[in-house]
Short mmCIF file of C-alpha atoms in Angstrom, two decimals:
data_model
loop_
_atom_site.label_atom_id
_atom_site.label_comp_id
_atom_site.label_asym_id
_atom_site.label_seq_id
_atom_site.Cartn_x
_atom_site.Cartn_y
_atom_site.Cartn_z
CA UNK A 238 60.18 125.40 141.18
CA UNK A 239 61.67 121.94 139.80
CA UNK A 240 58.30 120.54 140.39
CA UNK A 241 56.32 123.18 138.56
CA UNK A 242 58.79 122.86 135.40
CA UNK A 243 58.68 118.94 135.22
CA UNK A 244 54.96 119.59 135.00
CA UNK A 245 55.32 122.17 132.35
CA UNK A 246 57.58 120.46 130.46
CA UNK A 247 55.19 117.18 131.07
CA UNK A 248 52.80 119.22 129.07
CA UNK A 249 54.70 120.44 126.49
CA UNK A 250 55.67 116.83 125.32
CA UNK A 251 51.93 116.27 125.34
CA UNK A 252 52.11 113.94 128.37
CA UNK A 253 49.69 114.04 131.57
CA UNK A 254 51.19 116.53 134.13
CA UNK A 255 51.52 113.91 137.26
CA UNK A 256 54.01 110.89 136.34
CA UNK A 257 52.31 107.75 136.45
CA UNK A 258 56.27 105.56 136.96
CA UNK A 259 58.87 106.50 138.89
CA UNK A 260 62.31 104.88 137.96
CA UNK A 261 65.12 105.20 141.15
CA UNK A 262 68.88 104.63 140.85
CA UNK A 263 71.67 106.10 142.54
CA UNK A 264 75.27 107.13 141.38
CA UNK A 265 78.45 107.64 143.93
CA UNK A 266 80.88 110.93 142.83
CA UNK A 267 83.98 111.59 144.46
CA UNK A 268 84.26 114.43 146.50
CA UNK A 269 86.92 116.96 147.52
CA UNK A 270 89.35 116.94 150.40
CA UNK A 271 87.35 119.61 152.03
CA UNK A 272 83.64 117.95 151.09
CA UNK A 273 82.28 117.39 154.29
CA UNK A 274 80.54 114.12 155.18
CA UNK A 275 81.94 111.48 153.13
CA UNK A 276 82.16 107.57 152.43
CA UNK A 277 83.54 104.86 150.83
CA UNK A 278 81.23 102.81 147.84
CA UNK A 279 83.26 99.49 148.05
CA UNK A 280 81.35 98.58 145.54
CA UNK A 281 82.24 101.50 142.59
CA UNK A 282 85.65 102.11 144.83
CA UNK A 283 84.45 105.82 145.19
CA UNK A 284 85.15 108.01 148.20
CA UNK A 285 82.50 110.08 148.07
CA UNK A 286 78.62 110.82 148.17
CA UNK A 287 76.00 109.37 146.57
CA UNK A 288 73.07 110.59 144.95
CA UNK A 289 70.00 108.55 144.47
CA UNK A 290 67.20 110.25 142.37
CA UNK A 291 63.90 109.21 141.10
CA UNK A 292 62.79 110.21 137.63
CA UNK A 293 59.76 109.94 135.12
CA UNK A 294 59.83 108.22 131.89
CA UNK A 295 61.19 111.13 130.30
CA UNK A 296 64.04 111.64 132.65
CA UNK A 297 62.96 114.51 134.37
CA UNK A 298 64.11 114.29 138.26
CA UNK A 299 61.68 114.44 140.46
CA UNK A 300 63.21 113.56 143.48
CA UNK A 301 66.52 113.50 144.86
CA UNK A 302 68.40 112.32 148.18
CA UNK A 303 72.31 112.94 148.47
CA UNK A 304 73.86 111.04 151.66
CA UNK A 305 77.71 109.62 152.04
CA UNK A 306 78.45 106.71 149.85
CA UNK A 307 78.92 103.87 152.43
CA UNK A 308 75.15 103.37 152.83
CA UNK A 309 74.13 100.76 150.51
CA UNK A 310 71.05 101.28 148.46
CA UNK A 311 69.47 97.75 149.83
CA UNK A 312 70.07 99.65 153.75
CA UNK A 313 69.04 103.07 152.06
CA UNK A 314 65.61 101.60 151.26
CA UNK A 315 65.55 100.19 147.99
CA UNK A 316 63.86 96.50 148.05
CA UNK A 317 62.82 97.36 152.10
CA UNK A 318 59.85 98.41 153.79
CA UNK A 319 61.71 102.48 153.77
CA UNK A 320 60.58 103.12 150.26
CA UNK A 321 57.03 101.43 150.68
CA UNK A 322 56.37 103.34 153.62
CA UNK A 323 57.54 106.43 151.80
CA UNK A 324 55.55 106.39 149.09
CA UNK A 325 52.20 104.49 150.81
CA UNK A 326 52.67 108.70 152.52
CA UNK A 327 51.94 110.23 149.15
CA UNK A 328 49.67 107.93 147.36
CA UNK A 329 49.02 104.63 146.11
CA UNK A 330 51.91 103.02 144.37
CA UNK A 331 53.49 99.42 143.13
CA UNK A 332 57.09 98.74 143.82
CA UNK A 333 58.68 96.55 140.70
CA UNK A 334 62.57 96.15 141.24
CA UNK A 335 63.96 95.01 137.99
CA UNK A 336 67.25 92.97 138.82
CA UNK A 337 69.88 91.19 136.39
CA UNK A 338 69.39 87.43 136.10
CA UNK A 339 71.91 85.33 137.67
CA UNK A 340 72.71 83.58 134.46
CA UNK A 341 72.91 87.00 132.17
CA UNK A 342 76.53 86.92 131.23
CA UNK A 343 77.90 90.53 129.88
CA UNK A 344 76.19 93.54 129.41
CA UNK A 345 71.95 92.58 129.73
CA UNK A 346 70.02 95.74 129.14
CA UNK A 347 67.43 96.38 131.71
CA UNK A 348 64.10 97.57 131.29
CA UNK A 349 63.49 101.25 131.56
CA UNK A 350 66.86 101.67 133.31
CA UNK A 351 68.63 103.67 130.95
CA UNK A 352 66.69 106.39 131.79
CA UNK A 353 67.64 106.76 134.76
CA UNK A 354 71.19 106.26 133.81
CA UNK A 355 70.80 108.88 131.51
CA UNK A 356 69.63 111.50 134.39
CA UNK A 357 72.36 110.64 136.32
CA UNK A 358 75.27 111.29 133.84
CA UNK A 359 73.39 114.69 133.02
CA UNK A 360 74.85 116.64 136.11
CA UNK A 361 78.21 115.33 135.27
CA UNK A 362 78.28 117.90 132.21
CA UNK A 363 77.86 120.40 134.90
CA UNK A 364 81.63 122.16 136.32
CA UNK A 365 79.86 122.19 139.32
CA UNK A 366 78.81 118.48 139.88
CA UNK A 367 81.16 116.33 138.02
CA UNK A 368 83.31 116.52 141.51
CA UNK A 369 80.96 116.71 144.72
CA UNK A 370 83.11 119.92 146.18
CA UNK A 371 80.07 120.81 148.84
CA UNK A 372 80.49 121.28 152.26
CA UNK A 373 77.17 120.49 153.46
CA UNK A 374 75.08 117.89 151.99
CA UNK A 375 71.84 119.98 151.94
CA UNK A 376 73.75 122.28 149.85
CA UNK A 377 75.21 118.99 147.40
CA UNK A 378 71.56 118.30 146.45
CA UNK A 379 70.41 121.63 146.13
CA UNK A 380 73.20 122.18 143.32
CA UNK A 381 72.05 118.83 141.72
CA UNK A 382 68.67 120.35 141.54
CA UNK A 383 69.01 123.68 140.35
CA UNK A 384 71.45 121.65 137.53
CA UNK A 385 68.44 119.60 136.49
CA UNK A 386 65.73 123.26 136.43
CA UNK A 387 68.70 124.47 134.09
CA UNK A 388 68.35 121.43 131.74
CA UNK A 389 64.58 121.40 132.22
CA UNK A 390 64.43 125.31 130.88
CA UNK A 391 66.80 124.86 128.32
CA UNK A 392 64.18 122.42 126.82
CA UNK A 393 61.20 124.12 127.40
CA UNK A 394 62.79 127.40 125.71
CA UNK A 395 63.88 125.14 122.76
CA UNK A 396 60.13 123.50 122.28
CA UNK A 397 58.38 126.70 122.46
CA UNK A 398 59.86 127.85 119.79
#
């Protein structure tokens, strides 16, 4: 269904229906006592999950992975051969990781990265998601989708009209 509606939407803005860049960043959210598998980001001093997702250039999600926060993004695949081997499974694709220069001092904005940023504070507005509370992480990411078809209706009702 969230596949179908980032398409529809896709259209809607007047944009070709299969994304042509994929932008991925992850975000680590505490979770509850009782929230199942768990770690620690010693990084963002989170215990928690994180959630990585992978969105278009208008923000819409079209992936998402949630796993406990201890695995680091470089170990979960990020500048490795796990994402190149992913995606050489559904296509031809060029991997371009944007990092901050050594000598940036301050805040350096990054290309195309505050879109991402932007789809990952979006589930925070949700009750549901500001505070992983799931048991099961299966059922962490299926909230974190069915928050983004939400958001993704709520703009395709407001453009058709």
């Amino acid at each position: 269904m969230n596949h179908i509606l980032v398409i529809l939407s896709r259209e809607v803005d007047g944009r070709d229906a299969t994304p042509s860049v994929g932008i991925i960043d992850s975000l680590s959210v505490k979770t509850s006592e009782n929230g199942g598998p768990r770690g620690y980001d010693a990084g963002r001093k989170i215990r928690g999950r994180k959630r990585h997702i992978t969105t278009d250039t208008p923000g819409h999600v079209v992936a998402a992975v949630v796993h406990p926060a201890d695995i680091q993004d470089r170990n979960g695949g990020y500048a490795g051969e796990k994402l190149r081997g992913a995606l050489a499974e559904l296509g031809r694709w060029t991997v371009e990781i944007v990092k901050r220069s050594d000598q940036a001092e301050g805040f350096v904005v990054l290309p195309r990265r505050w879109i991402v940023e932007r789809s990952l504070a979006w589930p925070g507005r949700c009750r549901r998601l500001a505070k992983d509370v799931e048991a099961a992480i299966p059922s962490s990411c299926a909230w974190l989708t069915i928050a983004h078809i939400s958001r993704v209706l709520r703009k395709i009702n407001q453009t058709a009209f």
